[in-house]
mmCIF file of C-alpha atoms in Angstrom:
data_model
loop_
_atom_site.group_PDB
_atom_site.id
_atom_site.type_symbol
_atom_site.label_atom_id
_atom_site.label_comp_id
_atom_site.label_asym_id
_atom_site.label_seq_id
_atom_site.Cartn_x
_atom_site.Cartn_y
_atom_site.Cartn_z
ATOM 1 C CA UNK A 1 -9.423 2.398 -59.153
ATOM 2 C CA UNK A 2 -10.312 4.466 -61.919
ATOM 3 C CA UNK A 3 -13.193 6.168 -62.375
ATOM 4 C CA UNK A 4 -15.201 6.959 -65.484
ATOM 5 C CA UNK A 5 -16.684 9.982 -66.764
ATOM 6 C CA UNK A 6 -19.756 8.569 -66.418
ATOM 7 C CA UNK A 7 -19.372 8.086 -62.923
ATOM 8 C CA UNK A 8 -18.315 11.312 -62.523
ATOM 9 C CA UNK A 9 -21.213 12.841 -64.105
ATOM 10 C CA UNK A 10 -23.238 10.565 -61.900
ATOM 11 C CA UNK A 11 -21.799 11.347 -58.836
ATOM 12 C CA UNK A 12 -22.133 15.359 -60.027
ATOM 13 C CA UNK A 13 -26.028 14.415 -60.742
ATOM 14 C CA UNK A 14 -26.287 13.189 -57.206
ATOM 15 C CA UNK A 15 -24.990 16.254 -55.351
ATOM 16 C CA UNK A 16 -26.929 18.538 -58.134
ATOM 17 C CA UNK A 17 -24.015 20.581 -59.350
ATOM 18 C CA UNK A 18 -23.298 21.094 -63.263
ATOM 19 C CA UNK A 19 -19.861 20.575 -64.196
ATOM 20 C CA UNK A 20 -17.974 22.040 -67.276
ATOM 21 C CA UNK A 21 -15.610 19.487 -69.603
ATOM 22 C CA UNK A 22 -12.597 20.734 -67.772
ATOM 23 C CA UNK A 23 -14.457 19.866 -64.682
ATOM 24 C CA UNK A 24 -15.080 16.403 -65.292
ATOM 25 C CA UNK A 25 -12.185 15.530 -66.328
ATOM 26 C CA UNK A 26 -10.084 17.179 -63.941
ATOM 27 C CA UNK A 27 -12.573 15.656 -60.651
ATOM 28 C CA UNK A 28 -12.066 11.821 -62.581
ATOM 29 C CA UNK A 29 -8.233 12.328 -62.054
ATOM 30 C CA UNK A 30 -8.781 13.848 -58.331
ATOM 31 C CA UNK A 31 -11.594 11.402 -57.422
ATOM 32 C CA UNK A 32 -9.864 8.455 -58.586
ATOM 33 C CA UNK A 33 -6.511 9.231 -56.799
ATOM 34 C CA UNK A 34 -8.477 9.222 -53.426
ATOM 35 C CA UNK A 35 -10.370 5.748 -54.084
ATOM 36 C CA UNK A 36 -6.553 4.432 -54.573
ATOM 37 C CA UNK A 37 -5.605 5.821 -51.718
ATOM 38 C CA UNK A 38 -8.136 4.022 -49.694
ATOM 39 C CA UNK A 39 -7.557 0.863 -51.536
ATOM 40 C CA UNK A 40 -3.840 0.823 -50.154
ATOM 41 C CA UNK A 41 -5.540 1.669 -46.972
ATOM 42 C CA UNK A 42 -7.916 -1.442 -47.223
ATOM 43 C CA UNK A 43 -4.671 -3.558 -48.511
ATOM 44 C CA UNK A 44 -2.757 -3.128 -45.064
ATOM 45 C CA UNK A 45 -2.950 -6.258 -43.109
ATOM 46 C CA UNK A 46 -5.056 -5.204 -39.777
ATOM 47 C CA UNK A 47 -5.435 -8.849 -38.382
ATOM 48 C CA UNK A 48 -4.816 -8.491 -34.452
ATOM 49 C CA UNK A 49 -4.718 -4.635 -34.497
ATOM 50 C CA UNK A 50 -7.683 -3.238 -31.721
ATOM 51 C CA UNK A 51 -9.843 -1.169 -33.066
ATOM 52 C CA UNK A 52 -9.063 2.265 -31.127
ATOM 53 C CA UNK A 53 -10.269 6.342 -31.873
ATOM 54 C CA UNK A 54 -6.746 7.290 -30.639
ATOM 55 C CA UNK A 55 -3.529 6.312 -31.295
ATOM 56 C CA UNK A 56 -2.116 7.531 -27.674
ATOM 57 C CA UNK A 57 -3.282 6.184 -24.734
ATOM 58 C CA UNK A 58 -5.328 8.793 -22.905
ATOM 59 C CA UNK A 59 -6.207 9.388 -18.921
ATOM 60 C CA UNK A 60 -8.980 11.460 -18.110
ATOM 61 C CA UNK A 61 -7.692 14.982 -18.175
ATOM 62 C CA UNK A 62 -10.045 16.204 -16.605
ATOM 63 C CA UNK A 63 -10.243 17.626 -12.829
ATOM 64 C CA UNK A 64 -12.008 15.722 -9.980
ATOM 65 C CA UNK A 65 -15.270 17.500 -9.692
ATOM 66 C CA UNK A 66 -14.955 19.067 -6.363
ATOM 67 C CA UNK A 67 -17.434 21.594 -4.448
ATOM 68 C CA UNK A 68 -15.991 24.587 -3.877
ATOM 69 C CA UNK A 69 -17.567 27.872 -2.499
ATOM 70 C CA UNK A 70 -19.394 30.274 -5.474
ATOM 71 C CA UNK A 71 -17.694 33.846 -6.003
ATOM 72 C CA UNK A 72 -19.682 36.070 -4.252
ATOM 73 C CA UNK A 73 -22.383 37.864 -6.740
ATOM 74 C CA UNK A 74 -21.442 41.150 -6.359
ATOM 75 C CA UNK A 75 -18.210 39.982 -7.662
ATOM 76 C CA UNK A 76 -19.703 37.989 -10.624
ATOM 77 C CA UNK A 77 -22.058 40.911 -11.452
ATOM 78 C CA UNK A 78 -19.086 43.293 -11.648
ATOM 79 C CA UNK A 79 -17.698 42.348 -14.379
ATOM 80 C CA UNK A 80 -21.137 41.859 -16.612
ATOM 81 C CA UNK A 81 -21.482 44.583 -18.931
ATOM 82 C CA UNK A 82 -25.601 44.777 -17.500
ATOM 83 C CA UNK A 83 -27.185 43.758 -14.601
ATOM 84 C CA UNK A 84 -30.260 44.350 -12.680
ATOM 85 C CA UNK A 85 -32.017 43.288 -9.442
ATOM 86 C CA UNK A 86 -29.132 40.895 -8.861
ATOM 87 C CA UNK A 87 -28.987 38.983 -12.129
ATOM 88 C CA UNK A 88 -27.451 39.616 -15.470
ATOM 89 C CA UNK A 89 -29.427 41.874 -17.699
ATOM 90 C CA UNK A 90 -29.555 40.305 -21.388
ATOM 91 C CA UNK A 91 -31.463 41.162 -24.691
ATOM 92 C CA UNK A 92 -34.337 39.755 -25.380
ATOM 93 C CA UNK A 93 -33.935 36.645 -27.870
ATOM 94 C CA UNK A 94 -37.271 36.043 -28.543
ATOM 95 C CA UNK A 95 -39.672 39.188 -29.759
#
């Protein structure tokens, strides 16, 4: 699919940036190289092909979500670069 100048210029207009000659020209040749690629995309037969976001089948990688005792806070507040009264000591984020 080729695209025109003018369409070019329109879809320039539309995201409000100011293209030279050059420019144009040289974003109708890019521009229109992508829209064919799609249109071989949208020519590849998909009948009886599920819809899917992956093309592996995935497991849940994740861990089982299993209590476990807390490191003690002495430990935890060891390695904070601030801390105070038993909690972490932080800048203020709102003045």
């Amino acid at each position: 699919m080729a695209l025109t100048r003018d369409d070019v210029l329109h879809i320039a207009r539309l995201a409000r940036i100011a293209l030279s000659d050059d420019e144009v020209e040289r974003f109708r040749a890019q521009l229109s190289g992508i829209l064919d690629h799609f249109a071989a995309l949208a020519a590849v037969d998909t009948d009886g092909v599920e819809p899917t976001a992956h093309p592996l089948p995935l497991a849940n990688v994740m861990r089982d979500d299993v209590i476990e005792p807390s490191l003690p806070r002495d430990d935890v507040l060891a390695n904070a670069p601030l801390a105070e009264d038993g909690y972490f000591r932080v800048r203020a984020v709102l003045e």
